[in-house]
Coordinates of C-alpha atoms in Angstrom, one line a residue:
S1 CA 33.3 -57.2 -39.7
H2 CA 30.0 -59.0 -40.6
F3 CA 28.5 -55.1 -42.2
K4 CA 31.1 -55.1 -44.7
Y5 CA 30.6 -56.7 -48.1
N6 CA 33.1 -57.9 -51.2
S7 CA 31.9 -55.3 -54.4
V8 CA 30.4 -59.0 -55.8
N9 CA 28.0 -58.6 -52.2
Y10 CA 27.2 -55.1 -53.0
I11 CA 26.4 -55.0 -56.4
N12 CA 23.9 -57.7 -55.8
A13 CA 22.5 -55.8 -52.9
C14 CA 21.5 -52.4 -54.4
A15 CA 20.4 -54.1 -57.5
L16 CA 17.5 -56.6 -54.8
Y17 CA 17.1 -53.3 -53.5
V18 CA 16.3 -51.1 -56.7
V19 CA 14.3 -53.8 -58.3
M20 CA 12.4 -54.2 -54.5
I21 CA 11.6 -50.7 -54.4
S22 CA 10.9 -49.9 -58.3
A23 CA 8.4 -53.1 -57.8
I24 CA 7.2 -50.7 -54.3
V25 CA 6.4 -47.3 -56.0
M26 CA 4.9 -49.0 -59.3
T27 CA 2.9 -51.1 -57.3
M28 CA 2.3 -47.9 -54.5
L29 CA 1.0 -45.3 -58.0
G30 CA -0.6 -47.5 -60.0
N31 CA -3.5 -48.3 -57.6
L32 CA -3.2 -45.4 -55.9
V33 CA -4.4 -43.4 -59.8
V34 CA -6.7 -46.3 -60.1
I35 CA -8.6 -45.9 -56.2
I36 CA -8.0 -41.6 -56.6
S37 CA -9.6 -42.7 -60.5
I38 CA -12.5 -44.8 -59.1
A39 CA -13.5 -42.7 -56.4
H40 CA -13.3 -39.5 -57.7
F41 CA -14.8 -39.7 -61.7
K42 CA -19.0 -40.4 -61.0
Q43 CA -18.8 -41.6 -64.4
L44 CA -17.0 -44.7 -63.4
H45 CA -19.1 -45.5 -60.0
S46 CA -20.3 -48.9 -61.0
P47 CA -20.2 -52.0 -59.1
T48 CA -17.9 -53.6 -61.1
N49 CA -15.7 -51.4 -60.2
F50 CA -16.2 -50.7 -56.8
L51 CA -15.2 -53.7 -56.6
I52 CA -11.7 -53.1 -58.1
L53 CA -11.6 -49.9 -55.5
S54 CA -11.6 -52.7 -52.9
M55 CA -9.2 -54.9 -54.5
A56 CA -6.5 -51.7 -55.8
T57 CA -7.3 -50.3 -51.8
T58 CA -6.0 -53.9 -51.2
D59 CA -2.6 -54.0 -53.3
F60 CA -1.6 -50.5 -52.7
L61 CA -1.7 -51.3 -48.5
L62 CA 0.7 -53.9 -49.3
S63 CA 2.9 -51.7 -51.1
C64 CA 2.6 -49.7 -48.3
V65 CA 2.3 -52.0 -45.4
V66 CA 4.3 -55.2 -46.5
M67 CA 6.8 -55.2 -48.8
P68 CA 8.6 -52.3 -47.3
F69 CA 9.3 -55.0 -44.5
S70 CA 9.8 -57.7 -46.1
M71 CA 12.8 -55.8 -48.2
I72 CA 13.4 -54.9 -45.2
R73 CA 13.9 -58.1 -43.0
S74 CA 12.3 -55.9 -39.9
I75 CA 11.1 -58.6 -37.6
E76 CA 8.0 -57.0 -37.2
S77 CA 4.6 -59.0 -37.7
C78 CA 4.5 -58.1 -41.4
C79 CA 2.6 -61.9 -41.5
C80 CA -0.7 -61.5 -40.5
C81 CA -1.3 -59.3 -42.4
D82 CA 0.6 -60.4 -45.6
I83 CA -1.9 -64.1 -45.3
M84 CA -4.6 -61.2 -44.7
L85 CA -4.1 -58.9 -47.9
C86 CA -3.5 -61.7 -49.8
T87 CA -6.6 -63.5 -48.9
T88 CA -8.2 -60.2 -49.0
S89 CA -7.5 -59.5 -52.6
I90 CA -9.2 -62.9 -54.1
F91 CA -12.0 -62.7 -52.4
H92 CA -12.2 -59.3 -54.3
L93 CA -11.5 -61.6 -57.9
C94 CA -14.1 -64.2 -56.9
F95 CA -17.2 -62.0 -56.4
I96 CA -15.9 -59.6 -59.5
S97 CA -16.4 -63.2 -61.0
V98 CA -19.4 -63.4 -59.4
D99 CA -20.0 -60.5 -60.9
R100 CA -19.0 -61.0 -64.6
Y101 CA -21.3 -64.2 -65.2
Y102 CA -24.4 -61.8 -63.6
A103 CA -22.7 -59.2 -66.5
V104 CA -22.8 -61.5 -69.2
C105 CA -24.7 -64.6 -68.1
D106 CA -28.4 -62.9 -67.5
P107 CA -27.5 -58.8 -68.7
L108 CA -31.6 -58.8 -68.0
H109 CA -30.9 -59.0 -64.3
Y110 CA -27.4 -57.3 -64.5
V111 CA -29.3 -54.2 -62.5
T112 CA -31.4 -55.4 -60.3
K113 CA -29.1 -58.7 -58.7
I114 CA -25.7 -56.5 -58.4
T115 CA -26.4 -53.5 -56.7
I116 CA -24.4 -50.4 -54.9
S117 CA -25.8 -52.9 -51.2
L118 CA -25.5 -56.0 -52.5
V119 CA -21.2 -54.9 -53.7
G120 CA -22.1 -53.5 -49.7
V121 CA -21.2 -57.1 -48.4
F122 CA -18.7 -58.5 -51.0
L123 CA -17.0 -56.2 -50.0
L124 CA -17.9 -56.8 -45.7
I125 CA -17.2 -61.1 -46.5
S126 CA -13.9 -59.7 -49.0
W127 CA -12.1 -57.8 -46.1
S128 CA -14.2 -58.7 -42.7
I129 CA -13.2 -63.0 -43.6
P130 CA -10.1 -62.8 -44.5
I131 CA -9.3 -60.3 -41.0
F132 CA -10.2 -63.0 -39.3
F133 CA -8.2 -65.9 -40.5
A134 CA -5.2 -64.6 -40.2
F135 CA -4.9 -62.8 -37.1
G136 CA -6.6 -66.1 -35.8
L137 CA -5.0 -68.4 -37.1
V138 CA -1.8 -66.4 -35.6
F139 CA -2.2 -65.7 -32.5
S140 CA -3.9 -68.6 -31.8
E141 CA -0.3 -70.0 -33.0
L142 CA -2.2 -73.2 -34.4
N143 CA -0.4 -73.0 -37.3
I144 CA 2.4 -74.3 -35.7
I145 CA 2.2 -77.4 -33.1
G146 CA 3.8 -79.3 -34.0
A147 CA 6.4 -77.2 -35.4
E148 CA 7.3 -75.9 -32.0
D149 CA 11.2 -77.3 -32.1
F150 CA 11.9 -75.8 -35.7
V151 CA 9.9 -72.2 -34.5
A152 CA 12.4 -72.2 -31.3
A153 CA 15.2 -73.5 -33.2
T154 CA 14.8 -70.4 -36.3
D155 CA 16.7 -67.1 -36.0
C156 CA 13.6 -64.6 -37.9
T157 CA 16.3 -62.1 -37.5
G158 CA 16.9 -62.7 -41.1
L159 CA 13.3 -63.4 -42.4
C160 CA 10.3 -63.1 -40.8
V161 CA 7.8 -65.9 -42.5
L162 CA 4.8 -67.1 -41.1
I163 CA 5.7 -70.9 -40.3
F164 CA 2.8 -74.2 -40.8
N165 CA 3.0 -77.5 -40.1
K166 CA 1.7 -79.5 -42.4
L167 CA -1.7 -80.1 -41.4
W168 CA -2.5 -75.6 -41.4
G169 CA -0.4 -75.8 -45.1
V170 CA -3.2 -77.3 -46.5
L171 CA -5.3 -75.7 -44.8
A172 CA -4.2 -72.5 -45.5
S173 CA -2.9 -72.5 -48.8
F174 CA -6.7 -74.2 -50.3
I175 CA -8.6 -72.5 -47.9
A176 CA -7.0 -68.5 -48.9
F177 CA -6.1 -69.1 -53.0
F178 CA -7.1 -73.1 -53.9
L179 CA -11.3 -73.1 -53.1
P180 CA -11.6 -69.5 -54.4
G181 CA -9.2 -69.8 -57.3
T182 CA -10.8 -73.2 -58.3
V183 CA -14.0 -71.7 -57.9
M184 CA -13.5 -68.7 -60.0
V185 CA -11.3 -70.6 -62.8
G186 CA -15.1 -72.3 -63.4
I187 CA -16.8 -69.1 -63.0
Y188 CA -14.8 -68.1 -66.2
I189 CA -14.9 -70.7 -67.8
H190 CA -18.7 -70.8 -67.9
I191 CA -19.0 -67.8 -68.3
F192 CA -16.8 -68.0 -72.1
T193 CA -19.4 -70.7 -72.8
V194 CA -21.9 -68.8 -72.1
A195 CA -21.0 -65.9 -74.8
R196 CA -20.0 -67.5 -76.8
K197 CA -23.5 -68.7 -77.1
H198 CA -24.1 -65.0 -77.2
A199 CA -22.7 -63.8 -80.0
R200 CA -23.8 -67.0 -82.0
Q201 CA -26.9 -66.3 -81.5
I202 CA -26.6 -62.5 -82.5
G203 CA -25.3 -63.6 -85.0
T204 CA -29.0 -65.7 -85.8
G205 CA -31.0 -62.6 -84.8
S206 CA -32.6 -65.8 -81.6
M207 CA -32.0 -63.0 -79.4
M208 CA -33.1 -59.0 -80.7
K209 CA -36.4 -60.0 -79.8
H210 CA -35.6 -59.8 -76.0
I211 CA -33.2 -56.0 -77.1
G212 CA -34.4 -53.6 -79.3
S213 CA -32.2 -53.1 -81.4
E214 CA -29.4 -55.6 -82.9
S215 CA -26.6 -52.0 -82.7
K216 CA -27.4 -51.5 -78.3
M217 CA -27.4 -55.8 -78.0
K218 CA -23.9 -55.7 -79.4
A219 CA -22.3 -53.4 -78.7
S220 CA -23.1 -54.8 -74.7
T221 CA -21.9 -57.6 -75.6
K222 CA -19.1 -56.2 -76.8
T223 CA -18.5 -54.0 -73.4
E224 CA -19.6 -56.7 -71.7
S225 CA -17.1 -59.3 -73.5
K226 CA -13.8 -56.7 -72.9
A227 CA -15.0 -55.8 -69.3
T228 CA -14.8 -59.8 -68.8
K229 CA -11.4 -60.1 -70.9
T230 CA -10.0 -57.3 -69.3
L231 CA -11.0 -59.2 -65.8
S232 CA -10.0 -62.4 -66.1
I233 CA -6.8 -61.5 -66.8
V234 CA -6.0 -59.8 -64.0
M235 CA -8.1 -63.2 -62.2
G236 CA -5.2 -65.0 -64.3
V237 CA -2.2 -63.4 -63.7
F238 CA -2.9 -63.2 -59.8
V239 CA -3.4 -66.7 -60.0
L240 CA -0.1 -67.4 -61.7
C241 CA 1.8 -64.7 -59.9
W242 CA 0.6 -66.1 -56.1
L243 CA 0.1 -70.6 -56.7
P244 CA 4.4 -70.6 -56.8
F245 CA 4.0 -69.1 -53.3
F246 CA 1.5 -72.1 -51.7
V247 CA 2.9 -75.3 -53.4
L248 CA 6.0 -74.2 -51.1
T249 CA 3.4 -73.4 -48.6
I250 CA 1.9 -76.8 -49.0
T251 CA 5.5 -78.9 -49.5
D252 CA 7.8 -77.8 -47.3
P253 CA 6.9 -78.7 -43.8
F254 CA 6.7 -82.9 -45.5
I255 CA 10.3 -81.8 -46.3
N256 CA 11.8 -80.2 -42.7
F257 CA 11.3 -77.1 -43.7
T258 CA 14.2 -77.1 -45.9
T259 CA 12.9 -75.0 -48.6
P260 CA 16.7 -72.2 -49.9
E261 CA 15.1 -68.1 -48.0
D262 CA 16.7 -67.4 -51.4
L263 CA 13.3 -70.1 -53.1
Y264 CA 11.6 -68.4 -50.9
N265 CA 11.6 -64.8 -51.3
I266 CA 11.3 -65.6 -55.2
F267 CA 7.7 -67.3 -54.8
L268 CA 7.5 -64.2 -52.0
W269 CA 7.7 -61.6 -54.3
L270 CA 6.8 -62.7 -57.0
G271 CA 3.4 -62.6 -55.2
Y272 CA 3.8 -59.2 -54.4
F273 CA 4.3 -58.1 -57.8
N274 CA 1.3 -59.7 -58.9
S275 CA -0.3 -56.7 -57.6
A276 CA 2.0 -54.3 -59.9
F277 CA 1.3 -56.2 -62.3
N278 CA -2.9 -55.5 -61.8
P279 CA -2.6 -50.9 -62.9
I280 CA -0.4 -52.1 -65.8
I281 CA -3.2 -54.1 -66.7
Y282 CA -6.2 -52.0 -67.1
G283 CA -4.4 -49.2 -68.1
M284 CA -3.5 -52.0 -70.9
F285 CA -7.3 -52.3 -71.7
Y286 CA -9.5 -49.9 -70.3
P287 CA -9.5 -46.8 -72.1
W288 CA -10.8 -45.1 -69.2
F289 CA -7.9 -45.5 -67.3
H290 CA -5.5 -43.8 -69.9
K291 CA -8.2 -40.7 -69.9
A292 CA -8.0 -40.2 -66.1
L293 CA -4.7 -40.7 -65.7
R294 CA -3.5 -38.0 -67.6
T295 CA -6.7 -35.8 -66.0
I296 CA -5.4 -36.9 -62.7
V297 CA -1.3 -36.1 -63.8
S298 CA -1.8 -32.6 -66.4
G299 CA -4.2 -31.3 -62.7
M300 CA -7.2 -31.6 -64.0
I301 CA -8.4 -33.5 -61.4
F302 CA -8.6 -29.5 -59.4
H303 CA -10.6 -27.6 -61.2
P304 CA -13.7 -27.9 -60.1
D305 CA -16.8 -30.5 -61.3
S306 CA -13.8 -32.2 -62.6
S307 CA -15.6 -35.8 -61.0
N308 CA -18.7 -34.6 -63.8
L309 CA -16.1 -35.2 -66.5
S310 CA -16.2 -37.9 -69.8
I311 CA -13.9 -39.7 -68.6
F312 CA -15.5 -42.6 -71.2
P313 CA -13.8 -42.9 -74.8
A314 CA -17.2 -41.0 -77.6
C315 CA -16.7 -44.3 -79.2
A316 CA -18.2 -46.5 -76.1

């Protein structure tokens, strides 16, 4: 029978389901903690954290809307959401790098330049452009021009994939990943260059005339440097997780779509796992994440006025 598996196949299938379900649950719960923490605790209401909140919402939606359908190989149109949410994530990371640029390179004007209203514009762009790009591309069918025969011969019941012709394989990957990724890497390289310069200036005392005291300057620089380092790790992990998939998206049309299904799945799920990694990174580097998690798990979040709790360590 078609539904019979030998013992090896059954064990392999079970193992894959365990790994995938674990990834989905971890992604869902981890990002839900980030969303609740930043939305609930007033002390976390800052431009940077609002961008992190929106990106966590993207990852949470990925775990709810895309990953389960991908796991069960549904014929539902998960591909539009797949492209949209991945592109949304990288747009968020781009704007976070802009936020970090001003926080580290122009700290005196950070509060006046990175305002809540500007963050609102960032979020609007981060969500609207990927939506129009992903759904516009799929429904216009520009991506399959010249590949109609292959699409017609493809049985989608076993694998829900979005097929790109040679032109759009390159263009989509460039627009959604390589261009913003290159911009981000360039910005972070510049940020760390400036941060090292500031550190040397603090050591010699040449910046003390701009800031009231040495201790205040050192504390401010340390806080911003730690936040920048954490978010650059988030960006680096994102690039490493999604790079193989986008390289495959470019090369596959040029090798007549001969990429093995297993390899495609590995690269795709490596990208999905990125959404589970972000809360882990926050937990490793942000003390407020630990405090927020304890508050949520213990039920203290339901206490009156819990949104005004001090979420940062006493030394922060």
